[in-house]
Tab-separated table of C-alpha atoms and ligand atoms in Angstrom:
chain	number	residue	atom	x	y	z
Y	14	MET	CA	-15.583	-63.689	-37.986
Y	15	SER	CA	-14.982	-66.319	-35.224
Y	16	THR	CA	-12.845	-65.605	-32.261
Y	17	PRO	CA	-9.355	-67.205	-32.633
Y	18	ALA	CA	-8.499	-69.943	-30.117
Y	19	ILE	CA	-5.714	-69.377	-27.727
Y	20	ALA	CA	-2.781	-71.838	-27.972
Y	21	ALA	CA	-0.724	-73.069	-25.040
Y	22	PRO	CA	2.287	-70.858	-24.614
Y	23	ARG	CA	5.300	-72.083	-26.719
Y	24	GLY	CA	7.434	-74.604	-24.877
Y	25	THR	CA	4.400	-75.742	-22.655
Y	26	ARG	CA	2.392	-78.729	-23.063
Y	27	ASP	CA	-0.875	-80.234	-21.934
Y	28	TYR	CA	-0.835	-83.691	-20.527
Y	29	LEU	CA	-4.007	-85.594	-21.511
Y	30	ALA	CA	-5.139	-89.133	-20.710
Y	31	GLU	CA	-2.064	-91.418	-21.252
Y	32	ASP	CA	0.385	-88.490	-21.017
Y	33	GLY	CA	-1.191	-87.484	-17.712
Y	34	SER	CA	-1.010	-90.874	-16.268
Y	35	SER	CA	2.513	-91.348	-17.525
Y	36	LEU	CA	3.655	-88.167	-15.758
Y	37	LEU	CA	1.836	-89.032	-12.565
Y	38	SER	CA	3.279	-92.611	-12.633
Y	39	CYS	CA	6.787	-91.049	-12.646
Y	40	VAL	CA	5.962	-88.853	-9.790
Y	41	ASP	CA	4.206	-91.575	-7.743
Y	42	THR	CA	7.131	-93.913	-8.382
Y	43	HIS	CA	9.706	-91.386	-7.117
Y	44	ARG	CA	7.612	-90.515	-4.124
Y	45	ARG	CA	7.215	-94.309	-3.278
Y	46	VAL	CA	10.880	-95.238	-3.837
Y	47	SER	CA	12.275	-92.262	-1.982
Y	48	SER	CA	9.996	-92.699	0.865
Y	49	ARG	CA	11.139	-96.269	1.196
Y	50	PHE	CA	14.626	-94.735	1.876
Y	51	GLY	CA	13.229	-92.481	4.532
Y	52	TYR	CA	12.864	-89.227	2.423
Y	53	ARG	CA	10.149	-86.902	3.689
Y	54	PRO	CA	8.225	-84.590	1.440
Y	55	VAL	CA	9.091	-80.922	1.119
Y	56	ILE	CA	6.810	-78.602	-0.883
Y	57	THR	CA	8.249	-75.106	-1.574
Y	58	PRO	CA	6.730	-72.088	-3.673
Y	59	ILE	CA	6.765	-72.180	-7.261
Y	60	PHE	CA	7.915	-68.530	-7.411
Y	61	GLU	CA	10.660	-67.291	-5.080
Y	62	SER	CA	12.583	-63.958	-4.849
Y	63	THR	CA	14.812	-63.576	-7.859
Y	64	GLU	CA	17.818	-63.118	-5.551
Y	65	LEU	CA	17.591	-66.631	-4.355
Y	66	PHE	CA	18.438	-67.998	-7.635
Y	67	GLU	CA	20.980	-65.265	-8.366
Y	68	ARG	CA	22.897	-66.122	-5.259
Y	69	GLY	CA	22.186	-69.896	-5.290
Y	70	THR	CA	22.032	-71.134	-8.722
Y	71	GLY	CA	24.680	-68.333	-9.644
Y	72	THR	CA	24.530	-65.348	-11.977
Y	73	GLY	CA	27.257	-66.726	-14.266
Y	74	THR	CA	25.041	-69.787	-15.186
Y	75	ASP	CA	22.895	-69.980	-18.368
Y	76	VAL	CA	19.949	-70.811	-16.332
Y	77	VAL	CA	19.961	-67.401	-14.341
Y	78	GLU	CA	21.584	-65.381	-17.194
Y	79	LYS	CA	19.399	-66.406	-20.015
Y	80	GLU	CA	16.680	-68.749	-18.999
Y	81	MET	CA	14.810	-67.402	-15.960
Y	82	TYR	CA	11.189	-66.148	-15.972
Y	83	THR	CA	11.403	-62.994	-13.860
Y	84	PHE	CA	8.670	-60.549	-13.013
Y	85	ARG	CA	7.757	-57.669	-10.670
Y	86	ASP	CA	4.738	-58.140	-8.651
Y	87	ARG	CA	2.294	-55.300	-7.689
Y	88	GLY	CA	4.274	-54.621	-4.655
Y	89	ASP	CA	7.407	-54.093	-6.942
Y	90	ARG	CA	9.264	-57.284	-5.708
Y	91	SER	CA	11.454	-59.013	-8.193
Y	92	LEU	CA	10.302	-62.635	-8.258
Y	93	ALA	CA	11.254	-65.610	-10.457
Y	94	LEU	CA	9.341	-68.745	-11.519
Y	95	ARG	CA	11.730	-71.434	-10.108
Y	96	PRO	CA	14.134	-72.769	-12.849
Y	97	GLU	CA	15.180	-75.619	-10.307
Y	98	GLY	CA	14.245	-76.940	-6.942
Y	99	THR	CA	17.422	-76.920	-4.974
Y	100	PRO	CA	17.767	-73.356	-3.618
Y	101	GLY	CA	14.141	-73.155	-2.467
Y	102	VAL	CA	14.482	-76.461	-0.760
Y	103	ILE	CA	17.695	-75.480	1.006
Y	104	ARG	CA	16.198	-72.070	1.905
Y	105	ALA	CA	13.191	-73.921	3.544
Y	106	LEU	CA	15.212	-76.630	5.284
Y	107	ALA	CA	18.568	-74.932	6.222
Y	108	GLY	CA	16.631	-72.098	7.619
Y	109	ASP	CA	14.413	-74.273	9.918
Y	110	PRO	CA	15.960	-74.909	13.347
Y	111	ALA	CA	13.914	-78.151	13.829
Y	112	VAL	CA	15.426	-79.593	10.623
Y	113	ARG	CA	18.942	-78.443	11.662
Y	114	ASP	CA	18.805	-80.775	14.662
Y	115	ILE	CA	18.273	-83.774	12.402
Y	116	ARG	CA	21.374	-84.699	10.569
Y	117	PRO	CA	21.104	-86.084	8.056
Y	118	TYR	CA	17.734	-84.642	7.002
Y	119	ARG	CA	16.339	-86.501	3.857
Y	120	ALA	CA	13.745	-84.519	1.628
Y	121	GLN	CA	12.052	-85.350	-1.586
Y	122	TYR	CA	10.030	-83.225	-3.821
Y	123	ASP	CA	8.529	-82.796	-7.272
Y	124	GLY	CA	6.823	-80.294	-9.319
Y	125	PRO	CA	6.952	-77.814	-12.277
Y	126	MET	CA	10.156	-75.998	-13.120
Y	127	PHE	CA	10.492	-73.065	-15.702
Y	128	ARG	CA	13.393	-72.180	-17.961
Y	129	TYR	CA	13.241	-70.072	-21.134
Y	130	ASP	CA	15.028	-72.906	-23.116
Y	131	ARG	CA	14.892	-73.504	-26.888
Y	132	PRO	CA	11.998	-75.980	-26.995
Y	133	GLN	CA	12.336	-79.457	-28.658
Y	134	LYS	CA	11.739	-83.018	-27.723
Y	135	GLY	CA	12.293	-83.576	-24.157
Y	136	ARG	CA	13.038	-79.891	-23.638
Y	137	TYR	CA	10.273	-77.584	-22.559
Y	138	ARG	CA	9.877	-74.066	-20.855
Y	139	GLU	CA	7.627	-75.494	-18.283
Y	140	PHE	CA	8.906	-79.077	-17.263
Y	141	HIS	CA	8.640	-81.318	-14.236
Y	142	GLN	CA	11.501	-82.552	-11.853
Y	143	VAL	CA	11.542	-85.082	-9.085
Y	144	GLY	CA	14.276	-84.783	-6.782
Y	145	VAL	CA	15.727	-85.390	-3.456
Y	146	GLU	CA	18.110	-83.229	-1.034
Y	147	VAL	CA	19.916	-84.584	1.945
Y	148	LEU	CA	21.155	-81.813	4.291
Y	149	GLY	CA	23.510	-81.782	7.469
Y	150	VAL	CA	26.225	-84.356	6.612
Y	151	ARG	CA	29.329	-84.614	4.518
Y	152	ASP	CA	29.466	-88.264	4.031
Y	153	PRO	CA	30.360	-90.288	0.899
Y	154	ASN	CA	27.767	-92.870	1.932
Y	155	ILE	CA	25.088	-90.284	1.580
Y	156	ASP	CA	26.385	-89.364	-1.852
Y	157	VAL	CA	26.116	-93.078	-2.784
Y	158	GLU	CA	22.583	-93.387	-1.218
Y	159	VAL	CA	21.300	-90.418	-3.220
Y	160	ILE	CA	22.535	-91.930	-6.473
Y	161	GLN	CA	20.960	-95.141	-5.382
Y	162	VAL	CA	17.596	-93.570	-5.015
Y	163	ALA	CA	17.692	-92.022	-8.470
Y	164	TRP	CA	18.934	-95.403	-9.867
Y	165	GLU	CA	15.987	-97.480	-8.205
Y	166	THR	CA	13.514	-94.831	-9.296
Y	167	CYS	CA	14.692	-95.475	-12.928
Y	168	SER	CA	14.613	-99.302	-12.439
Y	169	ALA	CA	11.095	-99.116	-10.782
Y	170	LEU	CA	9.998	-97.142	-13.940
Y	171	GLY	CA	11.212	-100.001	-16.066
Y	172	ILE	CA	14.098	-97.959	-17.328
Y	173	THR	CA	17.306	-99.922	-17.910
Y	174	HIS	CA	20.829	-99.170	-19.474
Y	175	VAL	CA	21.017	-95.924	-17.590
Y	176	ASP	CA	24.597	-94.535	-18.015
Y	177	ILE	CA	25.785	-92.928	-14.816
Y	178	ARG	CA	28.726	-90.493	-15.370
Y	179	LEU	CA	30.537	-89.447	-12.037
Y	180	ASN	CA	32.919	-86.721	-11.416
Y	181	SER	CA	34.525	-84.675	-8.538
Y	182	LEU	CA	34.690	-80.985	-8.610
Y	183	GLY	CA	36.753	-81.088	-5.488
Y	184	SER	CA	36.981	-78.470	-2.784
Y	185	ARG	CA	36.849	-74.649	-3.293
Y	186	ASP	CA	40.731	-74.646	-3.281
Y	187	ASP	CA	40.896	-77.330	-5.868
Y	188	ARG	CA	38.501	-75.489	-8.086
Y	189	LEU	CA	40.463	-72.074	-7.688
Y	190	ARG	CA	43.664	-73.875	-8.706
Y	191	TYR	CA	41.931	-75.527	-11.533
Y	192	ARG	CA	40.364	-72.230	-12.633
Y	193	ASP	CA	43.814	-70.832	-13.057
Y	194	GLU	CA	44.908	-73.762	-15.055
Y	195	LEU	CA	41.960	-73.355	-17.308
Y	196	LEU	CA	42.431	-69.680	-17.756
Y	197	ALA	CA	46.172	-70.355	-18.705
Y	198	TYR	CA	45.022	-72.919	-21.284
Y	199	TYR	CA	42.095	-71.025	-22.835
Y	200	THR	CA	43.342	-67.423	-22.892
Y	201	PRO	CA	45.633	-67.855	-25.767
Y	202	LEU	CA	42.816	-69.618	-27.658
Y	203	ARG	CA	40.461	-66.816	-27.056
Y	204	ASP	CA	39.997	-65.793	-30.648
Y	205	GLU	CA	39.052	-69.319	-31.792
Y	206	LEU	CA	36.326	-69.690	-29.124
Y	207	CYS	CA	32.607	-69.308	-29.750
Y	208	GLU	CA	30.856	-66.283	-28.406
Y	209	ASP	CA	29.408	-68.137	-25.387
Y	210	CYS	CA	32.832	-69.336	-24.407
Y	211	ARG	CA	34.414	-65.950	-24.744
Y	212	ARG	CA	31.894	-64.840	-22.212
Y	213	ARG	CA	32.416	-67.952	-20.075
Y	214	LEU	CA	36.143	-67.199	-20.004
Y	215	ALA	CA	35.371	-63.911	-18.095
Y	216	THR	CA	32.520	-65.083	-15.983
Y	217	ASN	CA	32.621	-68.862	-15.393
Y	218	PRO	CA	35.659	-70.658	-16.747
Y	219	LEU	CA	34.421	-74.142	-15.561
Y	220	ARG	CA	31.404	-73.955	-17.856
Y	221	LEU	CA	33.856	-73.778	-20.792
Y	222	LEU	CA	34.030	-77.560	-20.498
Y	223	ASP	CA	30.214	-77.779	-21.166
Y	224	CYS	CA	30.667	-76.317	-24.685
Y	225	LYS	CA	29.497	-78.643	-27.652
Y	226	THR	CA	30.709	-75.984	-30.330
Y	227	ASP	CA	34.416	-75.850	-29.039
Y	228	ALA	CA	34.494	-79.694	-28.441
Y	229	ARG	CA	38.090	-80.059	-29.661
Y	230	HIS	CA	39.555	-77.559	-27.147
Y	231	VAL	CA	37.496	-79.142	-24.405
Y	232	ALA	CA	39.012	-82.543	-25.286
Y	233	ALA	CA	42.483	-81.093	-24.857
Y	234	ALA	CA	41.860	-79.069	-21.723
Y	235	PRO	CA	43.510	-79.797	-18.450
Y	236	VAL	CA	41.456	-82.231	-16.104
Y	237	LEU	CA	40.393	-81.229	-12.612
Y	238	LEU	CA	40.414	-84.791	-11.302
Y	239	ASP	CA	44.147	-84.916	-11.951
Y	240	GLY	CA	44.861	-82.148	-9.434
Y	241	LEU	CA	42.511	-82.870	-6.509
Y	242	ALA	CA	43.887	-82.711	-2.947
Y	243	GLN	CA	44.372	-85.855	-0.999
Y	244	GLU	CA	41.209	-85.349	1.096
Y	245	THR	CA	38.943	-84.920	-1.788
Y	246	ARG	CA	40.731	-87.817	-3.682
Y	247	THR	CA	39.859	-90.087	-0.680
Y	248	TYR	CA	36.292	-88.862	-0.494
Y	249	PHE	CA	35.707	-89.539	-4.267
Y	250	HIS	CA	37.350	-92.941	-3.817
Y	251	ASP	CA	34.935	-93.794	-1.163
Y	252	VAL	CA	32.019	-92.725	-3.238
Y	253	GLN	CA	33.132	-95.109	-5.941
Y	254	GLU	CA	33.633	-98.011	-3.566
Y	255	GLY	CA	30.135	-97.417	-2.011
Y	256	LEU	CA	28.425	-97.538	-5.511
Y	257	ARG	CA	30.427	-100.704	-6.403
Y	258	ALA	CA	29.267	-102.290	-3.073
Y	259	GLU	CA	25.715	-101.544	-4.141
Y	260	GLY	CA	26.174	-102.872	-7.534
Y	261	ILE	CA	25.472	-99.658	-9.291
Y	262	PRO	CA	27.570	-99.315	-12.447
Y	263	PHE	CA	29.020	-95.983	-13.299
Y	264	THR	CA	31.917	-94.261	-15.447
Y	265	VAL	CA	34.218	-91.622	-14.096
Y	266	ASP	CA	33.879	-88.750	-16.557
Y	267	PRO	CA	36.051	-85.646	-15.809
Y	268	ARG	CA	33.696	-83.436	-18.176
Y	269	ILE	CA	30.753	-83.611	-15.784
Y	270	VAL	CA	30.931	-79.996	-14.531
Y	271	ARG	CA	27.152	-79.451	-14.340
Y	272	GLY	CA	25.719	-76.160	-15.271
Y	273	LEU	CA	24.937	-74.693	-11.826
Y	274	ASP	CA	27.434	-72.766	-9.612
Y	275	TYR	CA	26.863	-74.313	-6.144
Y	276	TYR	CA	28.537	-78.031	-6.814
Y	277	CYS	CA	31.567	-79.186	-5.073
Y	278	ASP	CA	33.031	-82.751	-4.688
Y	279	THR	CA	30.785	-85.462	-6.169
Y	280	THR	CA	28.774	-84.568	-9.327
Y	281	PHE	CA	26.887	-86.912	-11.582
Y	282	GLU	CA	24.623	-87.140	-14.471
Y	283	PHE	CA	22.246	-89.960	-15.646
Y	284	TRP	CA	22.303	-90.512	-19.324
Y	285	HIS	CA	20.320	-92.624	-21.753
Y	286	SER	CA	20.742	-93.497	-25.473
Y	287	SER	CA	16.926	-92.866	-26.075
Y	288	LEU	CA	17.677	-89.198	-25.505
Y	289	ASN	CA	19.581	-87.425	-28.325
Y	290	GLY	CA	22.579	-85.183	-28.161
Y	291	ALA	CA	22.475	-82.176	-25.827
Y	292	GLN	CA	19.268	-83.718	-24.225
Y	293	ASN	CA	20.614	-86.930	-23.164
Y	294	ALA	CA	20.762	-86.220	-19.480
Y	295	LEU	CA	17.830	-87.613	-17.850
Y	296	GLY	CA	18.930	-86.245	-14.466
Y	297	GLY	CA	21.858	-84.877	-12.626
Y	298	GLY	CA	23.138	-83.688	-9.225
Y	299	GLY	CA	25.934	-83.613	-6.584
Y	300	ARG	CA	27.052	-82.091	-3.526
Y	301	TYR	CA	26.737	-78.472	-2.615
Y	302	ASP	CA	28.351	-77.891	0.858
Y	303	GLY	CA	28.778	-74.082	0.396
Y	304	LEU	CA	25.176	-73.337	-0.942
Y	305	ALA	CA	23.416	-72.644	2.475
Y	306	GLU	CA	26.042	-69.952	3.556
Y	307	VAL	CA	25.684	-68.156	0.140
Y	308	LEU	CA	21.992	-67.984	0.862
Y	309	GLY	CA	22.838	-66.377	4.244
Y	310	LEU	CA	22.051	-69.543	6.334
Y	311	PRO	CA	24.072	-71.554	8.675
Y	312	GLN	CA	26.677	-73.646	6.894
Y	313	THR	CA	24.889	-76.855	6.112
Y	314	PRO	CA	26.539	-79.464	3.773
Y	315	GLY	CA	24.134	-81.069	1.296
Y	316	VAL	CA	23.877	-83.338	-1.682
Y	317	GLY	CA	20.848	-84.172	-4.069
Y	318	TYR	CA	19.691	-84.780	-7.549
Y	319	ALA	CA	16.752	-83.935	-9.906
Y	320	LEU	CA	15.481	-86.152	-12.660
Y	321	GLY	CA	13.590	-84.636	-15.705
Y	322	VAL	CA	10.036	-86.239	-15.746
Y	323	GLU	CA	9.528	-85.523	-19.585
Y	324	ARG	CA	12.819	-87.246	-20.214
Y	325	LEU	CA	11.782	-90.123	-18.064
Y	326	MET	CA	8.541	-90.240	-20.150
Y	327	VAL	CA	10.381	-90.090	-23.530
Y	328	ILE	CA	12.588	-93.038	-22.477
Y	329	ARG	CA	9.506	-95.151	-21.150
Y	330	GLN	CA	7.774	-94.460	-24.328
Y	331	GLU	CA	10.609	-95.398	-26.612
Y	332	THR	CA	11.542	-98.407	-24.760
Y	333	GLY	CA	8.001	-99.719	-24.262
Y	334	ALA	CA	8.467	-99.375	-20.398
Y	335	PHE	CA	5.224	-97.500	-19.921
Y	336	HIS	CA	1.987	-99.379	-19.646
Y	337	PRO	CA	-0.923	-96.941	-19.793
Y	338	GLU	CA	-3.491	-97.256	-16.983
Y	339	GLN	CA	-6.796	-98.987	-18.042
Y	340	PRO	CA	-9.840	-96.857	-18.805
Y	341	PRO	CA	-12.865	-97.583	-16.706
Y	342	THR	CA	-13.561	-101.267	-16.571
Y	343	VAL	CA	-17.315	-100.694	-16.572
Y	344	LEU	CA	-19.905	-98.063	-17.429
Y	345	VAL	CA	-23.031	-98.322	-15.291
Y	346	VAL	CA	-26.146	-96.898	-16.957
Y	347	ALA	CA	-29.678	-96.135	-15.610
Y	348	LEU	CA	-32.125	-97.037	-18.290
Y	349	ASP	CA	-34.776	-94.714	-16.786
Y	350	SER	CA	-34.767	-91.812	-14.167
Y	351	GLY	CA	-36.537	-94.140	-11.561
Y	352	SER	CA	-33.578	-96.626	-11.681
Y	353	ALA	CA	-30.965	-93.944	-11.037
Y	354	PRO	CA	-30.745	-94.595	-7.260
Y	355	TYR	CA	-30.283	-98.359	-7.918
Y	356	ALA	CA	-27.557	-97.518	-10.522
Y	357	ARG	CA	-25.840	-95.266	-8.094
Y	358	ALA	CA	-25.677	-98.066	-5.406
Y	359	CYS	CA	-24.399	-100.501	-7.794
Y	360	ALA	CA	-21.582	-98.166	-8.939
Y	361	ARG	CA	-20.814	-97.667	-5.157
Y	362	GLN	CA	-20.567	-101.382	-4.677
Y	363	LEU	CA	-18.308	-101.772	-7.722
Y	364	ARG	CA	-16.036	-99.016	-6.721
Y	365	ASP	CA	-15.840	-100.413	-3.084
Y	366	ALA	CA	-14.554	-103.602	-4.796
Y	367	ALA	CA	-11.980	-101.471	-6.673
Y	368	VAL	CA	-13.639	-102.021	-10.109
Y	369	PRO	CA	-12.909	-98.699	-11.989
Y	370	THR	CA	-16.475	-97.666	-12.732
Y	371	ALA	CA	-18.057	-94.697	-14.606
Y	372	LEU	CA	-21.698	-93.965	-14.073
Y	373	ASP	CA	-23.978	-92.455	-16.613
Y	374	LEU	CA	-27.410	-91.270	-15.329
Y	375	ALA	CA	-28.356	-89.144	-18.299
Y	376	GLN	CA	-31.504	-90.115	-20.134
Y	377	GLY	CA	-30.242	-90.821	-23.600
Y	378	LYS	CA	-29.835	-93.373	-26.459
Y	379	LEU	CA	-28.220	-96.496	-25.276
Y	380	ASP	CA	-26.323	-96.788	-28.554
Y	381	ARG	CA	-24.502	-93.433	-27.740
Y	382	LYS	CA	-23.491	-94.798	-24.433
Y	383	PHE	CA	-22.091	-97.999	-25.991
Y	384	ARG	CA	-20.123	-95.775	-28.469
Y	385	TRP	CA	-18.692	-93.919	-25.566
Y	386	CYS	CA	-17.463	-97.279	-24.162
Y	387	ASP	CA	-15.913	-98.181	-27.561
Y	388	ARG	CA	-14.029	-94.915	-27.709
Y	389	MET	CA	-12.701	-95.165	-24.119
Y	390	GLY	CA	-11.943	-98.943	-24.433
Y	391	THR	CA	-14.329	-99.755	-21.864
Y	392	VAL	CA	-15.487	-103.432	-22.385
Y	393	TRP	CA	-18.426	-103.926	-19.949
Y	394	CYS	CA	-21.695	-102.026	-19.599
Y	395	ILE	CA	-23.924	-102.641	-16.639
Y	396	MET	CA	-27.587	-101.641	-17.300
Y	397	CYS	CA	-30.062	-100.919	-14.603
Y	398	GLY	CA	-33.764	-100.623	-15.391
Y	399	GLU	CA	-37.156	-101.301	-13.878
Y	400	ASP	CA	-36.655	-105.084	-14.212
Y	401	GLU	CA	-33.378	-105.099	-12.681
Y	402	VAL	CA	-34.472	-103.000	-9.689
Y	403	ARG	CA	-37.435	-105.357	-9.207
Y	404	THR	CA	-35.431	-108.515	-9.340
Y	405	GLY	CA	-32.355	-107.002	-7.400
Y	406	GLN	CA	-30.193	-107.853	-10.499
Y	407	VAL	CA	-28.196	-106.192	-13.178
Y	408	THR	CA	-27.745	-106.767	-16.878
Y	409	LEU	CA	-24.045	-107.175	-17.643
Y	410	ARG	CA	-23.113	-106.571	-21.434
Y	411	ASN	CA	-19.883	-107.462	-23.033
Y	412	LEU	CA	-19.486	-104.929	-25.674
Y	413	GLN	CA	-16.724	-106.919	-27.533
Y	414	ASP	CA	-18.792	-109.968	-28.196
Y	415	ARG	CA	-22.110	-108.312	-27.682
Y	416	THR	CA	-23.411	-110.926	-25.248
Y	417	GLN	CA	-25.285	-110.157	-22.140
Y	418	GLU	CA	-26.828	-111.752	-19.019
Y	419	ARG	CA	-28.750	-111.020	-15.904
Y	420	LEU	CA	-27.059	-111.532	-12.584
Y	421	HIS	CA	-26.879	-110.447	-8.971
Y	422	ILE	CA	-24.418	-107.450	-8.496
Y	423	ASP	CA	-22.181	-109.613	-6.183
Y	424	ASP	CA	-21.779	-112.195	-8.964
Y	425	CYS	CA	-21.339	-109.517	-11.426
Y	426	ILE	CA	-18.421	-108.065	-9.352
Y	427	ALA	CA	-16.848	-111.462	-9.118
Y	428	ARG	CA	-17.136	-111.893	-12.874
Y	429	LEU	CA	-15.417	-108.628	-13.569
Y	430	CYS	CA	-12.734	-109.226	-11.169
Y	431	SER	CA	-11.993	-112.686	-12.598
Y	432	ASN	CA	-12.196	-111.245	-16.184
Y	433	THR	CA	-9.666	-108.521	-15.444
Y	434	GLY	CA	-7.476	-110.986	-13.606
Y	435	GLY	CA	-8.436	-109.338	-10.316
Y	436	VAL	CA	-8.959	-105.598	-10.271
Y	437	LYS	CA	-5.800	-103.894	-8.781
C	22	LIG	P1	19.670	-79.934	-13.905
C	22	LIG	O1	20.761	-80.627	-14.406
C	22	LIG	O2	19.787	-78.312	-14.241
C	22	LIG	O3	19.835	-79.989	-12.221
C	22	LIG	O4	18.270	-80.465	-14.179
C	22	LIG	C1	17.989	-81.855	-13.835
C	22	LIG	C2	17.252	-82.414	-14.943
C	22	LIG	O5	16.131	-81.661	-15.287
C	22	LIG	C3	17.972	-82.476	-16.322
C	22	LIG	O6	18.868	-83.675	-16.343
C	22	LIG	C4	16.925	-82.786	-17.362
C	22	LIG	O7	16.289	-84.080	-17.208
C	22	LIG	C5	15.720	-81.810	-16.683
C	22	LIG	N1	15.638	-80.511	-17.367
C	22	LIG	C6	16.445	-79.586	-17.140
C	22	LIG	N2	16.032	-78.506	-18.086
C	22	LIG	C7	14.875	-78.957	-18.778
C	22	LIG	C8	14.058	-78.517	-19.758
C	22	LIG	N3	14.149	-77.275	-20.261
C	22	LIG	N4	13.152	-79.259	-20.254
C	22	LIG	C9	12.933	-80.697	-19.727
C	22	LIG	N5	13.706	-81.085	-18.752
C	22	LIG	C10	14.679	-80.438	-18.309
C	22	LIG	C11	19.108	-79.355	-11.334
C	22	LIG	O8	17.977	-78.743	-11.567
C	22	LIG	C12	19.565	-79.299	-9.913
C	22	LIG	N6	18.756	-78.688	-9.046
C	22	LIG	C13	19.778	-80.928	-9.503
C	22	LIG	C14	20.151	-81.081	-8.076
C	22	LIG	C15	19.556	-81.241	-6.991
C	22	LIG	N7	21.527	-80.911	-7.674
C	22	LIG	C16	21.546	-81.049	-6.435
C	22	LIG	N8	20.407	-81.296	-5.927
């Protein structure tokens, strides 16, 4: 009996070829756009102590309560694969005295996150985020800037028609007042609520507003925005003015309460019609002025966002915004072992001229090498044999029209560059 193959764990995926370049192009674009705004990289561990998320993300949230991958290491420490980037980034930055002297401090990050979610299109147990966090200031202009970086990342990825939903969760006092209002509204409805909502009523009443099952109760629930104190109201007004000044469209949506505990004031989500139902947020974020203190660090206001890379990939795929990278433009082959050094030198020259070049020095049938080109979508094959070495030339074959000619490598490079419209 043959040994059974081992599949990738449920909710994870492999990223081959075009998927791999699609993922990397989202990450590269986010790095490029955010660094243009002065954001510096921060790279934190993929696992952290479980307590970081219990305190930061919040024990009452679905993410911590139901979705975290926790384990004990050999030293009996409780660790968790990070379900999100923010608590680790704040631990690293707000805990660093050098960073605390730079206000604002702008950071950008990307990498894998882990949530024990129900897998479906655009929702995985291992997924990737790109994000930013700005620490040290409470300034509506910074909230605007953060939204702008996310917005410009989407547009640099060719993603249009992003629907930005904006809300304010107000100050701690605003939320405490609102919590009482929600309890007064929901408690008499307790028996009509779904199981999750009954639990939320006790643990995290704000999350009641996230419920899709009890949507009709959500629609009639009191609205936090209506009861904000004057200072919070002004702050929120300034954020909206700033977005208008930058020409970034948005809708105020009082239901954007977000699933994580640390938010205050500005919160937002980026939605897109290519994503369905519950998965239609391609990103989200907001302000979290109390988070550093909850983590036992000096009080440090902050704001940030994360975009889900797999969701960006879905949108780009469905809207035709992703153009896969080209396979190697050319395959260089040595026709005999004596020609290998010459073939190597030709490949080096082509790569120096930025022509994507694969090199095949194995002795084998030429037909097979041509077939490899066909399958890869590689149009050109450069052949180097005894004659080519002697005359200092190469044979350039076009595998589409099956023509070939002898020419000097410099002319060959010029030809390939003009044929590909200049190799980028
Ligand atoms: P979040 O809303 O939990 O926020 O996640 C941000 C984005 O990650 C979501 O909008 C979605 O695109 C993507 N995402 C979440 N879960 C999954 C999943 N299971 N599969 C695929 N994609 C997923 C945060 O994580 C906050 N840390 C954002 C933030 C930064 N707030 C302030 N700073």
